[in-house]
Tab-separated table of C-alpha atoms and ligand atoms in Angstrom:
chain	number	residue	atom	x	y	z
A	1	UNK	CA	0.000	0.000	0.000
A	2	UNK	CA	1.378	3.452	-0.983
A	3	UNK	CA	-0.642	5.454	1.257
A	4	UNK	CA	-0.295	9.114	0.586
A	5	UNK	CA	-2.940	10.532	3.487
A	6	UNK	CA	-4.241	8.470	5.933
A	7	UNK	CA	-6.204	9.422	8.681
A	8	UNK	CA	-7.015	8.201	11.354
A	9	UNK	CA	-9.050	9.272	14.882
A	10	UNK	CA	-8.792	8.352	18.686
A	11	UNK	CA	-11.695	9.128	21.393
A	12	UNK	CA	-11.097	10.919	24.712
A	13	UNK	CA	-12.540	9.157	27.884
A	14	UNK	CA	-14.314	9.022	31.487
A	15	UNK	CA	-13.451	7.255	34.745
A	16	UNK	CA	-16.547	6.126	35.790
A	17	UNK	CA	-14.932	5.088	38.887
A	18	UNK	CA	-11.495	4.103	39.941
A	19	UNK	CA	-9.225	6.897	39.627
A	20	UNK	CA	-6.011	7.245	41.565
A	21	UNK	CA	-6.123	3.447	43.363
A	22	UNK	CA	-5.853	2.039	39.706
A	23	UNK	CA	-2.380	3.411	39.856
A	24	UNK	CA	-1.877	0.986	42.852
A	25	UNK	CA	-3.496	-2.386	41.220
A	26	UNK	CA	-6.814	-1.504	42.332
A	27	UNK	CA	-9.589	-2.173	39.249
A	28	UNK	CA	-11.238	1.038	37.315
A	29	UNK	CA	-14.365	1.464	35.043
A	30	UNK	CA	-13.874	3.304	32.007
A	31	UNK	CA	-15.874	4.705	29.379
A	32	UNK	CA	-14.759	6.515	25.522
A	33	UNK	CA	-16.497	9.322	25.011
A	34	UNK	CA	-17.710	11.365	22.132
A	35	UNK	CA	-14.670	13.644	21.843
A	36	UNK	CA	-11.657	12.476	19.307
A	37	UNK	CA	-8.580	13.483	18.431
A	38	UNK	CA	-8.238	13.134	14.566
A	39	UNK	CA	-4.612	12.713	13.243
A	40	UNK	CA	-3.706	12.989	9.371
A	41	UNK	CA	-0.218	12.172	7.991
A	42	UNK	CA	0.666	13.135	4.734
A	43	UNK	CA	3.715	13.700	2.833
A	44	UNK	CA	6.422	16.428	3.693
A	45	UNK	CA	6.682	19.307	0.913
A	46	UNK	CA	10.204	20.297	2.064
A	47	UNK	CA	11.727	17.109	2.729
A	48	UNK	CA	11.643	17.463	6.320
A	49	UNK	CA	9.548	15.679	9.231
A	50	UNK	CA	7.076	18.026	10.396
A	51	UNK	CA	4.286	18.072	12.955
A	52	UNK	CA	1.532	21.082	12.723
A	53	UNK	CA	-1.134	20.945	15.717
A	54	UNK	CA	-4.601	22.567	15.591
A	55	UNK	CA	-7.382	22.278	18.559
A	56	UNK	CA	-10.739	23.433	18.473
A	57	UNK	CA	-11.391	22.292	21.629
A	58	UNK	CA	-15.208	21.490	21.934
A	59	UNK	CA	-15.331	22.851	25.613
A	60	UNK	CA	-12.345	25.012	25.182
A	61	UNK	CA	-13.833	27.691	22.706
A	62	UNK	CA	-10.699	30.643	23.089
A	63	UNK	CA	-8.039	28.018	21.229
A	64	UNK	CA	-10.245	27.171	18.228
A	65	UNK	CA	-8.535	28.129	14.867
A	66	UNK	CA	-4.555	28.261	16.386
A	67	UNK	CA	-2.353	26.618	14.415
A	68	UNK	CA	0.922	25.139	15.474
A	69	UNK	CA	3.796	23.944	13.522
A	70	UNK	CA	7.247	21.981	14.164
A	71	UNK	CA	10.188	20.359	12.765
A	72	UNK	CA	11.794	17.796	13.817
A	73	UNK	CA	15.497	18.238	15.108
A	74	UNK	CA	17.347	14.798	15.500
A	75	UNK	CA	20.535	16.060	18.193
A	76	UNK	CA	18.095	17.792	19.939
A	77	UNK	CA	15.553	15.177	20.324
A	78	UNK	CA	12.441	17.474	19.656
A	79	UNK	CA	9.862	19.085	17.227
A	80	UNK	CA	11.271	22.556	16.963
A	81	UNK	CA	8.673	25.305	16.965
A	82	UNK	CA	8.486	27.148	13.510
A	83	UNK	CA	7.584	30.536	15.999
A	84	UNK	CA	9.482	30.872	19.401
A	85	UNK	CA	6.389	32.597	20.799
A	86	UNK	CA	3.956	29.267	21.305
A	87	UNK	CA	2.346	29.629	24.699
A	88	UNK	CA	2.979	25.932	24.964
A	89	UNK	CA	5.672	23.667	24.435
A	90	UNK	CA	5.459	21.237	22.368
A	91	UNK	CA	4.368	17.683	24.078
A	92	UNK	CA	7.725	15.616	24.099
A	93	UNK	CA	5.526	12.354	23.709
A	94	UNK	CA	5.014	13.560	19.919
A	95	UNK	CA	8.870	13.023	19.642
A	96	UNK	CA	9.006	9.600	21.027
A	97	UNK	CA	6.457	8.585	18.836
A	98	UNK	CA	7.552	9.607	15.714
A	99	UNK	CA	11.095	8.446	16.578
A	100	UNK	CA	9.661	4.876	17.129
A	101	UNK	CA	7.506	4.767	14.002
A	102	UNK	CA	10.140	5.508	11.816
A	103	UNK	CA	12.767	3.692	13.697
A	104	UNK	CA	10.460	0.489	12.824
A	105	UNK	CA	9.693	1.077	9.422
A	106	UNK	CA	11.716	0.572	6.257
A	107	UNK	CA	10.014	3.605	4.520
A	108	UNK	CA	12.048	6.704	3.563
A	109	UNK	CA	9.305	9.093	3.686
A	110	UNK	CA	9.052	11.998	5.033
A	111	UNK	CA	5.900	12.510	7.255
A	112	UNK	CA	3.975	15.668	8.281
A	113	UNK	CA	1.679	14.976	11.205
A	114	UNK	CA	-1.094	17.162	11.739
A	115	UNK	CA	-2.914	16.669	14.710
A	116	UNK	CA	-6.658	18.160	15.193
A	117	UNK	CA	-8.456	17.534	18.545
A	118	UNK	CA	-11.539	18.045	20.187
A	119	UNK	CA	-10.451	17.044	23.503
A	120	UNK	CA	-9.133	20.279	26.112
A	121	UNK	CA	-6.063	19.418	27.736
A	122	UNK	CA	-5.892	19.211	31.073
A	123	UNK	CA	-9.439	18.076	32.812
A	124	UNK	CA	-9.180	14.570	32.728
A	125	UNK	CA	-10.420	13.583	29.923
A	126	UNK	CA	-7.552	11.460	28.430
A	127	UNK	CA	-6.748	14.083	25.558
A	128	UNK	CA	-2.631	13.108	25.738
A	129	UNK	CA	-3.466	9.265	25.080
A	130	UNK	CA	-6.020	9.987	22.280
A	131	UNK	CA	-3.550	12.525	20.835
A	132	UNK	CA	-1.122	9.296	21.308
A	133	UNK	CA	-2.868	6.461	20.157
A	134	UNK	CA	-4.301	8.498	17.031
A	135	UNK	CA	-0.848	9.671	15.971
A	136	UNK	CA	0.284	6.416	16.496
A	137	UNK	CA	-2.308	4.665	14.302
A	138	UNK	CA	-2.491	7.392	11.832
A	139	UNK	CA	1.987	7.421	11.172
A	140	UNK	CA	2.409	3.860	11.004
A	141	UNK	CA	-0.119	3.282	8.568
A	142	UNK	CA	1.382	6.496	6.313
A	143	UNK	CA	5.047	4.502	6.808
A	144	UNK	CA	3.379	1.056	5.781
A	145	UNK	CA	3.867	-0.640	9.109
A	146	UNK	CA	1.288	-2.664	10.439
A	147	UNK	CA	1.182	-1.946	14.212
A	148	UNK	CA	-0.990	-4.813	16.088
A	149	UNK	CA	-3.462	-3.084	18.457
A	150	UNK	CA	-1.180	-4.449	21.298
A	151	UNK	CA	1.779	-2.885	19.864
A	152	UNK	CA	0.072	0.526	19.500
A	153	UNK	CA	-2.287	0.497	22.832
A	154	UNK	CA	2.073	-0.457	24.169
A	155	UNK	CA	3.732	2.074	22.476
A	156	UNK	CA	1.011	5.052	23.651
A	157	UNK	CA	1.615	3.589	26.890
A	158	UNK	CA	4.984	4.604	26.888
A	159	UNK	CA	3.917	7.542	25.446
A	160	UNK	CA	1.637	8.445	28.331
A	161	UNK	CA	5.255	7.568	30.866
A	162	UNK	CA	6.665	10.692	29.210
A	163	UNK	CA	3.879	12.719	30.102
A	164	UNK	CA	2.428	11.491	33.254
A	165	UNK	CA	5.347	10.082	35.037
A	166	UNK	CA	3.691	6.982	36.747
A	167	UNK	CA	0.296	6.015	34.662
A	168	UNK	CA	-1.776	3.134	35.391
A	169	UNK	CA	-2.087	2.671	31.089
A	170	UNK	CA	-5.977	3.293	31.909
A	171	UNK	CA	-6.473	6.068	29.545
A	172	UNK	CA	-4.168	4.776	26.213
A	173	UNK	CA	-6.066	1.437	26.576
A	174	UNK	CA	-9.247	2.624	26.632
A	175	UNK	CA	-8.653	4.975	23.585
A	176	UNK	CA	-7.254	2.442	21.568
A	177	UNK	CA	-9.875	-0.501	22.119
A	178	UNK	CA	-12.920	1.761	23.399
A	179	UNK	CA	-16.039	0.206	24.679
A	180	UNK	CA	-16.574	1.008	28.647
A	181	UNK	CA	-13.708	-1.580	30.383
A	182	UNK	CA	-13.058	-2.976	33.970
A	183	UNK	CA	-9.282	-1.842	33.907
A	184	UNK	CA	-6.525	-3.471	36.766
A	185	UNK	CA	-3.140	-4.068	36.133
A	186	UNK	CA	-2.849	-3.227	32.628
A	187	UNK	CA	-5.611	-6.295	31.338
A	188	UNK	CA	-9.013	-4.872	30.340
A	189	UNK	CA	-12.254	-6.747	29.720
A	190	UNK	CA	-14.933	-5.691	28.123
A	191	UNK	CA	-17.998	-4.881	29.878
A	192	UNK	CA	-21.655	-6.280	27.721
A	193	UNK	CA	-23.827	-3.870	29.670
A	194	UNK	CA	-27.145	-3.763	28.441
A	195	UNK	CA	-28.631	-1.421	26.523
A	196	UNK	CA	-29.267	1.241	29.025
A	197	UNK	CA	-31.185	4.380	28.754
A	198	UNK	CA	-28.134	6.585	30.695
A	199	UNK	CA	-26.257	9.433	29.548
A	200	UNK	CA	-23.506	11.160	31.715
A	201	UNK	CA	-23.354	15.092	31.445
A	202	UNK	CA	-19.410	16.344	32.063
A	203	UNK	CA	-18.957	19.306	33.609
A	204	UNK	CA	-15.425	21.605	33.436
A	205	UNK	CA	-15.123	23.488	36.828
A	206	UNK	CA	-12.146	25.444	35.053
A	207	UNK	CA	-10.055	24.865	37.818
A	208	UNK	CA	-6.636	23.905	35.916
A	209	UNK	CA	-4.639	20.664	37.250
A	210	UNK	CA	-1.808	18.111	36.307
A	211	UNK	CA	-2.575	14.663	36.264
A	212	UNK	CA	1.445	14.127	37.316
A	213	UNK	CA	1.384	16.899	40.076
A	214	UNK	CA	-2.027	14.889	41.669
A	215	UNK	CA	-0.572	11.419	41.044
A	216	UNK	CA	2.625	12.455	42.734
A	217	UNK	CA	0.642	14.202	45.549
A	218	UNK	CA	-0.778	10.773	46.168
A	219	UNK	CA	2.210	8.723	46.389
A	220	UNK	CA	3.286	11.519	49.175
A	221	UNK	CA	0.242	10.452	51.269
A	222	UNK	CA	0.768	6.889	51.145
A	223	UNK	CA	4.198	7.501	52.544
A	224	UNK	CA	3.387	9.780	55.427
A	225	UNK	CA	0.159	7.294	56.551
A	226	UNK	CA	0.181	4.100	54.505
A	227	UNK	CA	-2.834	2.671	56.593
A	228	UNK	CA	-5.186	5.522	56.043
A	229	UNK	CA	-4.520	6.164	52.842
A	230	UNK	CA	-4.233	2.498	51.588
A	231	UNK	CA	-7.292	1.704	53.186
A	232	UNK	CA	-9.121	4.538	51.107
A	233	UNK	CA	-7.465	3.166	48.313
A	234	UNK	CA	-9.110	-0.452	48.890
A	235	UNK	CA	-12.191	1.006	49.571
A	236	UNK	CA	-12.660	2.761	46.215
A	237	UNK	CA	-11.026	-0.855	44.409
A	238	UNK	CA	-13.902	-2.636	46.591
A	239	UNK	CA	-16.732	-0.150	45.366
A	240	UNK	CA	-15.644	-0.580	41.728
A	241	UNK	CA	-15.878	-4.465	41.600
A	242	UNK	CA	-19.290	-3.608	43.191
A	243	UNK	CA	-19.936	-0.802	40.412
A	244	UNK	CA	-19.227	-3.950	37.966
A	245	UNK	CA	-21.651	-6.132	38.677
A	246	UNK	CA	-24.196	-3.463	39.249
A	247	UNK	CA	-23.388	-2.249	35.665
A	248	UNK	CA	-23.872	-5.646	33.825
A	249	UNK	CA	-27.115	-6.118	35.495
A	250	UNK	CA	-28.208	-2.717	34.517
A	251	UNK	CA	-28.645	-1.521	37.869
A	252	UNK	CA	-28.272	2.211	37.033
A	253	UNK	CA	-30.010	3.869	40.621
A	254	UNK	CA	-27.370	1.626	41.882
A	255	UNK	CA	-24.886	2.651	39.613
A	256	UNK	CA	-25.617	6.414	40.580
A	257	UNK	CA	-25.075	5.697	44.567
A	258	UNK	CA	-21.687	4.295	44.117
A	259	UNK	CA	-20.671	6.876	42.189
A	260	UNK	CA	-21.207	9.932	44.820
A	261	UNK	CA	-19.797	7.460	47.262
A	262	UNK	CA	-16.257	6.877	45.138
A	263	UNK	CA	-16.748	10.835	45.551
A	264	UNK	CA	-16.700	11.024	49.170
A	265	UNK	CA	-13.493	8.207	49.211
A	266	UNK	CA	-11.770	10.659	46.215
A	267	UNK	CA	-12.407	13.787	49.327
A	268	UNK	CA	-10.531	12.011	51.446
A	269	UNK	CA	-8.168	11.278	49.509
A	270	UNK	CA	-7.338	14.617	49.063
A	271	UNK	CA	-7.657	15.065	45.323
A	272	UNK	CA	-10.863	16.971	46.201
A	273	UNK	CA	-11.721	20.617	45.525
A	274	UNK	CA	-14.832	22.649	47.197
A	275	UNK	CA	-15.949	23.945	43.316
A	276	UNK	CA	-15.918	20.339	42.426
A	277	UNK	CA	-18.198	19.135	45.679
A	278	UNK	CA	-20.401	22.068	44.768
A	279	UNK	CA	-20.303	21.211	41.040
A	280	UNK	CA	-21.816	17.124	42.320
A	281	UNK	CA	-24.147	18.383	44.294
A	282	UNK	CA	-25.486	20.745	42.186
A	283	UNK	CA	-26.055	17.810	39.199
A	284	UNK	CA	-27.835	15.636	42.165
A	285	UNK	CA	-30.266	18.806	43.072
A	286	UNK	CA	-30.680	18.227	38.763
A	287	UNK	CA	-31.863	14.887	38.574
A	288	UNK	CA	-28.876	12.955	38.490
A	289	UNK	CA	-28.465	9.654	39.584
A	290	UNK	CA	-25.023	9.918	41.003
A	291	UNK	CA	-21.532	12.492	40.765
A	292	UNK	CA	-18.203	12.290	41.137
A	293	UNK	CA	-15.160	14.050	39.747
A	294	UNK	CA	-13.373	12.326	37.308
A	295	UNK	CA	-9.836	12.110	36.337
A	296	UNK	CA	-6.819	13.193	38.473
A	297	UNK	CA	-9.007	15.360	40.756
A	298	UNK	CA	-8.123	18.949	42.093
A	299	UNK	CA	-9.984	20.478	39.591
A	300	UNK	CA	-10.555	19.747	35.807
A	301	UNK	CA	-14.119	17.887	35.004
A	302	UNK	CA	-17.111	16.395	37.121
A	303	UNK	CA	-19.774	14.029	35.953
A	304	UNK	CA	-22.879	13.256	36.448
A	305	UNK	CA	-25.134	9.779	35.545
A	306	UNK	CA	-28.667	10.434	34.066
A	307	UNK	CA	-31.547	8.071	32.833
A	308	UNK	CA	-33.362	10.973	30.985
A	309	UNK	CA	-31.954	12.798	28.546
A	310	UNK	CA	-34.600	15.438	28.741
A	311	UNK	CA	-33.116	16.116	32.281
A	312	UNK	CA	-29.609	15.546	31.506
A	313	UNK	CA	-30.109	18.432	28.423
A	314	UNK	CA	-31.756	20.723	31.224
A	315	UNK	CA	-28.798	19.947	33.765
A	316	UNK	CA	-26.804	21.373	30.769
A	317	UNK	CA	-28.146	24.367	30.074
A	318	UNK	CA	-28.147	24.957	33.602
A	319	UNK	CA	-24.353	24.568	33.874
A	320	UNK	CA	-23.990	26.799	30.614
A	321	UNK	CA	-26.011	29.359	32.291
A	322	UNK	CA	-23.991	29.311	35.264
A	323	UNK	CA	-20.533	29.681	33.270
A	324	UNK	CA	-19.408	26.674	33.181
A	325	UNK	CA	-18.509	24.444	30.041
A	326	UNK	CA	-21.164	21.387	30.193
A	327	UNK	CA	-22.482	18.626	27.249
A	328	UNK	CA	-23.296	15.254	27.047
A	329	UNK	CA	-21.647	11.967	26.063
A	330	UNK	CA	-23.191	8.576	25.754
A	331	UNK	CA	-21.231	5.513	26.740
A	332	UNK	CA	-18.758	2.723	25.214
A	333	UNK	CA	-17.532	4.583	21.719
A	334	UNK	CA	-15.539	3.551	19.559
A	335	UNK	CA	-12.078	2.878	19.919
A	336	UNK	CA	-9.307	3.880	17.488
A	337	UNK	CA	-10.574	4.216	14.043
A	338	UNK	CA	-9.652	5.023	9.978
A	339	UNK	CA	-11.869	8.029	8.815
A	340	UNK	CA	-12.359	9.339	5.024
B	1	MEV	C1	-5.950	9.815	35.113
B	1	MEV	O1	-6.875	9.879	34.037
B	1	MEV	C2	-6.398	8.869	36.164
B	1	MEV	C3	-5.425	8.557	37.287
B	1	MEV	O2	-5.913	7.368	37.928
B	1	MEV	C4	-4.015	8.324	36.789
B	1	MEV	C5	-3.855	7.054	35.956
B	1	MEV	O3	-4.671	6.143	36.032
B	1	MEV	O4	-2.844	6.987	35.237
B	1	MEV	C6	-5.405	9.671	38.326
């Protein structure tokens, strides 16, 4: 195959409970959501390897139409920025990646990657492993190298260790496969729920954080009182094996409860933030079923579980009104995918 565009897209995600005591071997349930990051390679006009970045970040209106572009310098081991005034750097994991893809392929072309997401950066919604696995998917096919889906859900894995520091490999997996998964120790399964009538409405409080900085801050804890803090850790592993069952036998009023209670067990955990416990409540007071933050925690995005859609529009609207970004995903989409 002499592919001269290919492109190819990668969804974004929820933790629908789990976060933080995955890191430690504990189980999570994750859902894909309706945001993607879409990447298109295509040949180099000037004989170079260059990567160009665009977001129009669905939540994230301000960025929309900025336009980013790189080349990449071998002996310095980066994407050099064509402008030195970028507000942000470029993310090293783009490096790595490309590095690897053409390391492994016997191609000599010369690829410009563009990415274009949908997913804002920073509120835990898994927008560095979409960007990953998509890129991933998208450059190997352009250099005619057939990546398994193990190789690539791998690679963005390592990917994600640049970034994050210490990931569980919850977020690249469940971009690359999709679906909604029960997630512990890096092996995934599937979860057949049945076809329920529930919609979860994600809310962004605003409040910037760092996945690494609230990862980090966790391992601190643990040191200074391993009891309390592995026992909250246990408790949130215990609730999600609950949260399984409870899922496959549709039990979504059940499903709602254990979410605001992996809330309470994320509080104490310290990854809380007031604007986040006001941002739950306020989606119970709306009809939902259950709310919890999701992601890293300190700030970035809470969501909440509905079984009418009617309400969990409304519950939007309300959050718009208020000033805060707010739509709705359904659950289990698709993984990785080739677009036209
Ligand atoms: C990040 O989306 C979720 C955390 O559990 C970290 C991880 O699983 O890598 C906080």
């Amino acid at each position: 195959m002499d592919a001269k565009k290919t492109i190819f897209s990668a969804p974004g995600k929820i933790i629908l409970f789990g976060e933080h005591s995955v890191v430690y071997g504990h189980p999570a349930i994750v859902t894909a959501i309706n945001l993607r990051t879409k990447c298109i390679v295509t040949e180099s006009l000037q004989n170079e390897i260059q990567l160009s970045i665009s977001s129009d970040y669905s939540l994230n209106g301000p960025s929309a139409g900025l336009k980013r572009e790189y080349t990449m310098n071998k002996e310095q081991n980066e994407f050099i920025a064509q402008y030195s005034n970028y507000e942000q750097p470029v993310n090293p994991a783009y490096y790595f990646i490309t590095e690897r893809v053409l390391h492994l392929s016997a191609s000599k072309k010369y690829p410009h990657i563009h990415i274009d997401s949908e997913i804002p950066p920073g509120i835990g919604l898994g927008s560095s492993a979409a960007n990953s696995v998509a890129s991933l998917a998208s450059l190997s096919a352009f250099m005619e190298l057939e990546l398994s889906m193990e190789k690539l859900n791998e690679l963005a894995f390592e990917a994600e260790r640049i970034i994050h520091g210490r990931p569980s490999g919850v977020d690249n997996t469940i971009s690359t496969y999709g679906g909604i998964q029960f997630y512990k120790e890096k092996k995934f399964s599937q979860l057949n729920i049945p076809n329920l009538s529930s919609y979860v409405v994600i809310v962004n409080s605003g409040i910037p954080r760092n996945t690494k900085t609230y990862v980090e801050k966790v391992a601190k804890l643990l040191e200074e009182d391993t009891t309390k803090y592995q026992k909250i850790l246990e408790e949130i592993g215990k609730l999600t094996t609950i949260a399984k069952s409870n899922l496959m036998e549709g039990n979504i009023q059940k499903i709602g409860d254990l979410m605001t209670q992996n809330q309470l067990l994320l509080e104490k955990l310290g990854v809380g933030h007031p604007i986040l416990t006001e941002l739950t409540n306020s989606l119970v007071q709306l009809g939902s079923l259950g709310s919890k933050l999701t992601g890293a925690g300190g700030g970035g995005c809470v969501i909440g579980l509905f079984d009418d859609y009617q309400k969990a529009n409304r519950a939007v609207e309300e959050m718009k009104n208020k000033g805060f970004q707010a739509f709705i995903s359904s659950l289990a989409e698709r993984g990785v995918q080739v677009e036209q």
